[in-house]
Coordinates of C-alpha atoms and ligand atoms in Angstrom, one line a residue:
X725 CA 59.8 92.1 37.3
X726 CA 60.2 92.8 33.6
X727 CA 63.0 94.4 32.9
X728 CA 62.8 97.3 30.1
X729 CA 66.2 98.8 28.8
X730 CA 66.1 102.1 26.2
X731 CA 69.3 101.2 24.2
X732 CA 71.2 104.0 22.3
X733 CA 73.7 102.6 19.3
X734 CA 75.2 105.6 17.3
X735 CA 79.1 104.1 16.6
X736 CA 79.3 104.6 12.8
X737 CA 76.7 105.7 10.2
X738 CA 73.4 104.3 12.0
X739 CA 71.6 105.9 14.5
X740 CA 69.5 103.6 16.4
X741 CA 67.3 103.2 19.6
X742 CA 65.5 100.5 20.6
X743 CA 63.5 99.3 23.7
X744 CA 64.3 95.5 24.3
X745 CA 62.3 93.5 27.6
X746 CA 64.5 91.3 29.3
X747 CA 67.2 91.3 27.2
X748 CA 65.1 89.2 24.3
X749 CA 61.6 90.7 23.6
X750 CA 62.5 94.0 21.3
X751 CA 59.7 96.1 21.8
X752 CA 60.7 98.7 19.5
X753 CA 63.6 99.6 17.0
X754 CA 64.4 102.7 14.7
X755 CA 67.1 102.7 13.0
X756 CA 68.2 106.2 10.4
X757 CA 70.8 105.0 8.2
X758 CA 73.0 107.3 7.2
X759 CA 74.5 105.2 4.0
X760 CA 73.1 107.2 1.0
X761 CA 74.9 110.6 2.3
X762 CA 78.3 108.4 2.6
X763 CA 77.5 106.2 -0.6
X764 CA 78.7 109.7 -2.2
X765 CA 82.1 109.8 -0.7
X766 CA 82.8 106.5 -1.5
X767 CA 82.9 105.6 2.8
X768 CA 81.8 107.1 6.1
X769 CA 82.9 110.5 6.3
X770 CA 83.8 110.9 10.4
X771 CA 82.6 114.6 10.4
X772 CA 79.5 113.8 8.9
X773 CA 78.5 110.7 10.7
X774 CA 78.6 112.5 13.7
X775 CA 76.9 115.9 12.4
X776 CA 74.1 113.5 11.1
X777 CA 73.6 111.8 14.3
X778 CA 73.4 114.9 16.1
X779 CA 70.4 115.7 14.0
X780 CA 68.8 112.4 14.2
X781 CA 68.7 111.6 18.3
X782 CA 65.9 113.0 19.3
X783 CA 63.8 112.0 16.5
X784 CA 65.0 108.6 16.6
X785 CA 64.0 108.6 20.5
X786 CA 60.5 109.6 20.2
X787 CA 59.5 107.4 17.3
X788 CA 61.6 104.3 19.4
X789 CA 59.1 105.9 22.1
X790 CA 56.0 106.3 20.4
X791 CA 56.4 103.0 18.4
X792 CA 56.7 101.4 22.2
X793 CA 53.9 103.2 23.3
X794 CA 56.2 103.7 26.4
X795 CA 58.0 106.1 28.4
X796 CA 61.4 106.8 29.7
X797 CA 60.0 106.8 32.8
X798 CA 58.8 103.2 32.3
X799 CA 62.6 102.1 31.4
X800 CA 64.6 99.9 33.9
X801 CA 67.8 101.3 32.8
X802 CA 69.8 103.2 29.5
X803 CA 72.4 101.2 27.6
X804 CA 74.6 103.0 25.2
X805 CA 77.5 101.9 22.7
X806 CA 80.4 103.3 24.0
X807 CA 83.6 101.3 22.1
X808 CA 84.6 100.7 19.7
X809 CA 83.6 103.3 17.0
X810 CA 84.3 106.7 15.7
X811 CA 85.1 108.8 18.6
X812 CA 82.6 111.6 17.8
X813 CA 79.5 109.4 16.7
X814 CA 80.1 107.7 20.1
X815 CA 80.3 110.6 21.9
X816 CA 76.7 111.4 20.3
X817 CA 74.9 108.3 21.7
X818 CA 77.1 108.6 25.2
X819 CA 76.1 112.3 25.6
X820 CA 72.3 111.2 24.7
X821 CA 72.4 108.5 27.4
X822 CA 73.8 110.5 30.2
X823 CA 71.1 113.1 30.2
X824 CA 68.3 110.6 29.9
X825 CA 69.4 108.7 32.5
X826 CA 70.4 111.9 34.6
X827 CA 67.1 113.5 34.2
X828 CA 65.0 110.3 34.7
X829 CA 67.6 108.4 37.8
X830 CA 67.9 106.1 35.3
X831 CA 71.4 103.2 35.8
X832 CA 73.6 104.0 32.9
X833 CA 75.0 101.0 30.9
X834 CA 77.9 101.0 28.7
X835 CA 78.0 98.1 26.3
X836 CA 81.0 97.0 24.1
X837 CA 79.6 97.2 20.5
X838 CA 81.2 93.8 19.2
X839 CA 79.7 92.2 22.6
X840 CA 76.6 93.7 20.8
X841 CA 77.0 91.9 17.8
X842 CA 77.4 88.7 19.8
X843 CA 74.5 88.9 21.9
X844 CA 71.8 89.7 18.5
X845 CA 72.0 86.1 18.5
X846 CA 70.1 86.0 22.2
X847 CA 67.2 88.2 20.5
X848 CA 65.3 85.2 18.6
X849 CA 67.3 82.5 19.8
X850 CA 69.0 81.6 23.1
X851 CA 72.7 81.4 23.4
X852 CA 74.0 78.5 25.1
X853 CA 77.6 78.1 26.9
X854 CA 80.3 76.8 25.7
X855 CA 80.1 78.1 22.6
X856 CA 82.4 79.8 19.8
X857 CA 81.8 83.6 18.7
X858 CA 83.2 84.6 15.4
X859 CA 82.6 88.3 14.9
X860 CA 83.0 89.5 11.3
X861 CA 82.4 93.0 10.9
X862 CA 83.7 96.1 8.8
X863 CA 86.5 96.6 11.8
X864 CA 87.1 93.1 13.3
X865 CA 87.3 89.9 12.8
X866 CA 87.9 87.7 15.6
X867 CA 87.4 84.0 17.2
X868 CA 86.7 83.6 20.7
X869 CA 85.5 81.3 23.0
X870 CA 82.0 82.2 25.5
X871 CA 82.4 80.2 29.0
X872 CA 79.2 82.5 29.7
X873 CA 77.5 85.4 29.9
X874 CA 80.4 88.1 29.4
X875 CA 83.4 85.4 29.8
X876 CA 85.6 85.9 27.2
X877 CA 88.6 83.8 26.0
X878 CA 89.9 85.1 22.2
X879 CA 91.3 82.6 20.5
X880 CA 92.1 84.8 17.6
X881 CA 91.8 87.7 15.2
X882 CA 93.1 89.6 12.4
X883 CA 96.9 90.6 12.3
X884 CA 95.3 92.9 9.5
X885 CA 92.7 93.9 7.7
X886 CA 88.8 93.1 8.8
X887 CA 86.9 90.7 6.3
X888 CA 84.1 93.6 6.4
X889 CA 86.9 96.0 4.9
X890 CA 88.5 93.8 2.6
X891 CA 84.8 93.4 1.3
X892 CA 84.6 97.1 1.0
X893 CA 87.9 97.7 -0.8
X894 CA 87.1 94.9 -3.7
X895 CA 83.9 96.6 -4.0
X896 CA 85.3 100.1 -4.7
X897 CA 87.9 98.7 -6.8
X898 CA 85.2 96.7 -8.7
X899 CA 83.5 100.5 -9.0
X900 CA 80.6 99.3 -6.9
X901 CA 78.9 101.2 -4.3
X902 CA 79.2 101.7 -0.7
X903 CA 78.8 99.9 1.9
X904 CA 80.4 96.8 -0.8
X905 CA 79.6 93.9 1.6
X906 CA 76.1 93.4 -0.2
X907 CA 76.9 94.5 -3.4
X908 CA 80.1 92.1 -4.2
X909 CA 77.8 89.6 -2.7
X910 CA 75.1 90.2 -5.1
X911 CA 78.0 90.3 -8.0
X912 CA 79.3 86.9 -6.8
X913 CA 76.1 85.2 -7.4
X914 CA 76.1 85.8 -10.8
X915 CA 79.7 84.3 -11.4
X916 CA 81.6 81.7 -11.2
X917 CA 85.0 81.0 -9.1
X918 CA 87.5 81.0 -12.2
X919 CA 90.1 83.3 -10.6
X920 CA 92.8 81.9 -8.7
X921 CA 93.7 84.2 -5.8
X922 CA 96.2 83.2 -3.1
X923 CA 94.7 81.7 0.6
X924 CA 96.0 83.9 3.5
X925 CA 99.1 82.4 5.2
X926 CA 98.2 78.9 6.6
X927 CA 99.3 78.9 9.8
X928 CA 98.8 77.4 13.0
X929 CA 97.2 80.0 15.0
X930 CA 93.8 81.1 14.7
X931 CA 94.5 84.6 13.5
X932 CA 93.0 85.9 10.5
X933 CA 95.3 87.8 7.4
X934 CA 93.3 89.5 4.3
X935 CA 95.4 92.3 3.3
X936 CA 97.2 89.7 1.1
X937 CA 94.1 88.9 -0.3
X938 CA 92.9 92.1 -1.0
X939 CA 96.4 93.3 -2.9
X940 CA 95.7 90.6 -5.1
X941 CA 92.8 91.5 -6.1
X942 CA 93.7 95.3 -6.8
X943 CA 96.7 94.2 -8.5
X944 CA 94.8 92.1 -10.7
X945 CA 92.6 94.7 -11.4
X946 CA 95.0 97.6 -11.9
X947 CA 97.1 95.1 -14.1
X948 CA 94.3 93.8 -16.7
X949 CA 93.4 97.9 -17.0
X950 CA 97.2 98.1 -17.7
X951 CA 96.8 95.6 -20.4
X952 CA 93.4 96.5 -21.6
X953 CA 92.1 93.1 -20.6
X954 CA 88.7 92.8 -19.4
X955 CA 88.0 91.9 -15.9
X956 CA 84.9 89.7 -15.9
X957 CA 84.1 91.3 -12.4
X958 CA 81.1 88.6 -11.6
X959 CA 84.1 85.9 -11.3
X960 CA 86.7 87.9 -9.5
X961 CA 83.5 88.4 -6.5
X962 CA 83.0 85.1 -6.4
X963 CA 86.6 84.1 -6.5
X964 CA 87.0 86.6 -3.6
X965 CA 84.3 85.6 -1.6
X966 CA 85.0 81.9 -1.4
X967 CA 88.6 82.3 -0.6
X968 CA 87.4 85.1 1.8
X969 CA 85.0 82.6 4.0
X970 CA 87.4 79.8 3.3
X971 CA 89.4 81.5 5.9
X972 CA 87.1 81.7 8.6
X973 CA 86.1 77.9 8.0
X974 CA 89.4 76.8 8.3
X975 CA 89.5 78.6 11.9
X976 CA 86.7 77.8 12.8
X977 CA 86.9 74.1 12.2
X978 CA 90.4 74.2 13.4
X979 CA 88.3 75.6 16.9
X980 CA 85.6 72.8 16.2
X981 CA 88.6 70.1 17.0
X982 CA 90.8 71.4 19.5
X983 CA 88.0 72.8 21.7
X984 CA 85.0 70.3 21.0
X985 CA 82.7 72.6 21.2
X986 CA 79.6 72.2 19.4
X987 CA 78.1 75.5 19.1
X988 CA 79.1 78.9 17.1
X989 CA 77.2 82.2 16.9
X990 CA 78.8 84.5 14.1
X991 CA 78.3 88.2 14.4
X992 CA 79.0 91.6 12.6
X993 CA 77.5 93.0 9.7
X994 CA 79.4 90.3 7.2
X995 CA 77.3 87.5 8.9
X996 CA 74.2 89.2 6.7
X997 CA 76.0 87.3 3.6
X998 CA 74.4 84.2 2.4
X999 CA 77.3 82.2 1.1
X1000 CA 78.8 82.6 4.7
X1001 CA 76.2 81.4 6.2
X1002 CA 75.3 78.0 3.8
X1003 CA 78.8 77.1 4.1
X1004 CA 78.8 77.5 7.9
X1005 CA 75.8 75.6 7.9
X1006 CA 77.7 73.0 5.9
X1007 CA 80.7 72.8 8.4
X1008 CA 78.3 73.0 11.4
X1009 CA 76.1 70.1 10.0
X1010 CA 79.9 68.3 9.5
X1011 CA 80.5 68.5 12.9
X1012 CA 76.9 68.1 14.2
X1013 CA 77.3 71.3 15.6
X1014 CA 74.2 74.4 16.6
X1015 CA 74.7 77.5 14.4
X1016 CA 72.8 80.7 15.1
X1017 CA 73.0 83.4 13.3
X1018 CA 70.9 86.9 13.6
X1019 CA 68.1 87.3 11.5
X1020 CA 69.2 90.2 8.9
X1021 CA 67.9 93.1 10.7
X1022 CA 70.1 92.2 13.3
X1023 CA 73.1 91.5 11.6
X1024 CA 74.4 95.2 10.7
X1025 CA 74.6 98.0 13.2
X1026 CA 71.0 98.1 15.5
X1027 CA 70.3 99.4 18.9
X1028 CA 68.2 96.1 19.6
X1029 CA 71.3 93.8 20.2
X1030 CA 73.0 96.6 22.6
X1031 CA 69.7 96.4 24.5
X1032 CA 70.3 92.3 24.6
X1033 CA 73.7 93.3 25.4
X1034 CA 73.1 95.2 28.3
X1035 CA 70.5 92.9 29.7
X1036 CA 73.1 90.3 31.4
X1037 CA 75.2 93.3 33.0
X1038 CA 71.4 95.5 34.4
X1039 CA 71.2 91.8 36.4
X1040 CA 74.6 92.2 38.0
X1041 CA 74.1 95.7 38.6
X1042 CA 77.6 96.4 36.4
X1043 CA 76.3 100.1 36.0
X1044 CA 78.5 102.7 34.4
X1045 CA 78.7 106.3 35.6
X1046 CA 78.9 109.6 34.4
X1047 CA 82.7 109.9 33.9
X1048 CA 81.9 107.1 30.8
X1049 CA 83.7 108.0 27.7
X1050 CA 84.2 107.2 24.3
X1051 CA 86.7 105.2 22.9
X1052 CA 87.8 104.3 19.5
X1053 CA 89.3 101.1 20.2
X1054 CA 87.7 98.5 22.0
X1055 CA 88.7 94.3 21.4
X1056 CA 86.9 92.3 23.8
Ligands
KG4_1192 O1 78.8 95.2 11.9 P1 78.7 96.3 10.8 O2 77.3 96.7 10.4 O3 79.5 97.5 11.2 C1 80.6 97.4 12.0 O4 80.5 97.2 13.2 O5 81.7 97.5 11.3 O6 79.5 95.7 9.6 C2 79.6 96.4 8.4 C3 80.4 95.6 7.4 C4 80.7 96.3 6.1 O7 82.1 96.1 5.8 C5 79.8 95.7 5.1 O8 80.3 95.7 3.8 C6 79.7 94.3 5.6 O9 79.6 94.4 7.0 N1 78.5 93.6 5.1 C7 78.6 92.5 4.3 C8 77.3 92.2 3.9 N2 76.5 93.0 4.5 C9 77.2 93.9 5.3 N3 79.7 91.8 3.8 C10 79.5 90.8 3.0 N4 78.2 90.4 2.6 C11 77.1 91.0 3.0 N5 75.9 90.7 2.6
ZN1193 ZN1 78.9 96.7 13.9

């Protein structure tokens, strides 16, 4: 029997619900974006976020609904973000999930958002096991290694700063807009790499450093303005970005040798840039390995891959109950 699964993401500044079949087929997705209202303030205002979501649910839920053409009643079970996050946007989609699934006996799932991120990659492709998972999103940044369906072994992650954040911080010192990922992106492609900013530590670990990387680049910036010397900003986001991905290549390939396995998803909002993903393609093809990659709607924050998500634990019956709770921390 098909399985039909209303999935509730509210975490940071989107609110999203989507209906996905069988963990793959996404029926329907809304997503309200919040960004403009935070673009303002320069970052996601907490009190905001959750205020804003508060307002959205219900509309979200009928046009997910409507867009369906389907009913709760219809659904097999609700999945809902419920770490890691900002505790009151969380507590938003947690509260929304608990009365739908009260009022309708619905099973309540509670889905790890970075686990989310991983399993967009199962929506228009199909994940195969072994494989590696590098998750590179504004809070995280992490290497791990999938045995299956929700067997995790993390190989690494950041002793620091996420490569989503460090993207964020160049772009506000560059004095361009939030959410920076896309915008230094966009920057970058219209420079060249003439900058010379330091590597993060080479070590022999799989764990990721950019706070080193990010000083450098707001002391570089702060000390031209000291001097009056003009920053040509196009080079300094290129110069960032490439030493920004070099990073996670070295990991990664470091991973592509000592485990041998030959396939990696990458997940989290960063995976939506295009350099990352030609010059994963590059290392992939190197080592004649599979790279997938969600298509870009999938990429950033979406209720669609919490419904994937979810899919894998509706089958063995790992249901959540009512005490479930938000949490603003939450590593796989
Ligand atoms: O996964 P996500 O939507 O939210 C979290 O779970 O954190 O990731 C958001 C992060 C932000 O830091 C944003 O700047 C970054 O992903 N991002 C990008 C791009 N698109 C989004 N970073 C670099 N290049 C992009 N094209
Ligand atoms: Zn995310």
């Amino acid at each position: 029997m098909d399985v039909f699964i209303l999935a509730i993401e509210s975490s940071c500044d989107e609110t999203s619900i989507a209906i996905v079949k069988n963990g793959k087929e996404v029926i329907s997705l809304v997503i309200a974006s919040q960004m403009d209202t935070h673009a303002l303030y320069g970052g996601v205002v907490p009190e905001i976020a959750s205020r804003m979501h508060t307002e959205a649910i219900t509309m979200v839920l009928d046009e997910a609904l409507k867009k369906a053409n389907m009913t709760i009643d219809e659904m097999s079970a609700i999945a809902v973000t419920y770490k890691p996050g900002l505790t009151g946007s969380l507590m938003v989609g947690i509260e929304a999930a608990k009365t739908i699934a009260l009022m309708y006996d619905k099973p309540l799932i509670g889905v790890n958002h970075l686990i989310g991120h991983i399993y967009a990659n199962n929506i228009d492709d199909k994940m195969e096991f072994p494989m590696l998972a590098l998750i590179v999103s504004g809070g995280h940044t992490e290497l791990l290694v999938m045995e299956d369906d929700y067997k995790f072994l993390k190989l690494g992650e950041t002793l620091d700063d996420a490569i989503g954040e460090c993207f964020d911080k160049v772009a506000r010192v560059l004095g361009l807009k939030y959410p920076g990922g896309p915008n230094v992106e966009r920057l970058a492609k219209t420079g060249n790499c003439t900058y010379d900013l330091p590597q993060p530590v080479m070590d022999n670990t799989y764990n990721f450093s950019y706070s080193g990387l990010k000083s450098a680049v707001i002391n570089l910036v702060h000390n031209s303005k000291q001097r009056g010397e003009e920053i040509r900003k196009c080079d300094l986001a290129c110069s960032f970005q490439s030493v920004a991905i070099d990073e996670l290549k070295r990991k990664v390939e470091k991973a592509f040798l000592e485990t041998g396995i030959k396939r990696l998803v990458i997940a989290g909002g960063v995976s939506a840039n295009g350099y990352l993903k030609e010059e994963m393609q590059k290392l992939c093809d190197k080592y004649d390995a599979k790279l997938l990659i969600p298509k870009l709607l999938y990429c950033t924050d979406n209720a669609a891959m919490i419904g994937a998500a979810a899919y894998p634990l509706y089958l063995k019956g790992e249901f959540s109950d009512f005490s479930l709770n938000a949490s603003s921390v939450g590593d796989i």
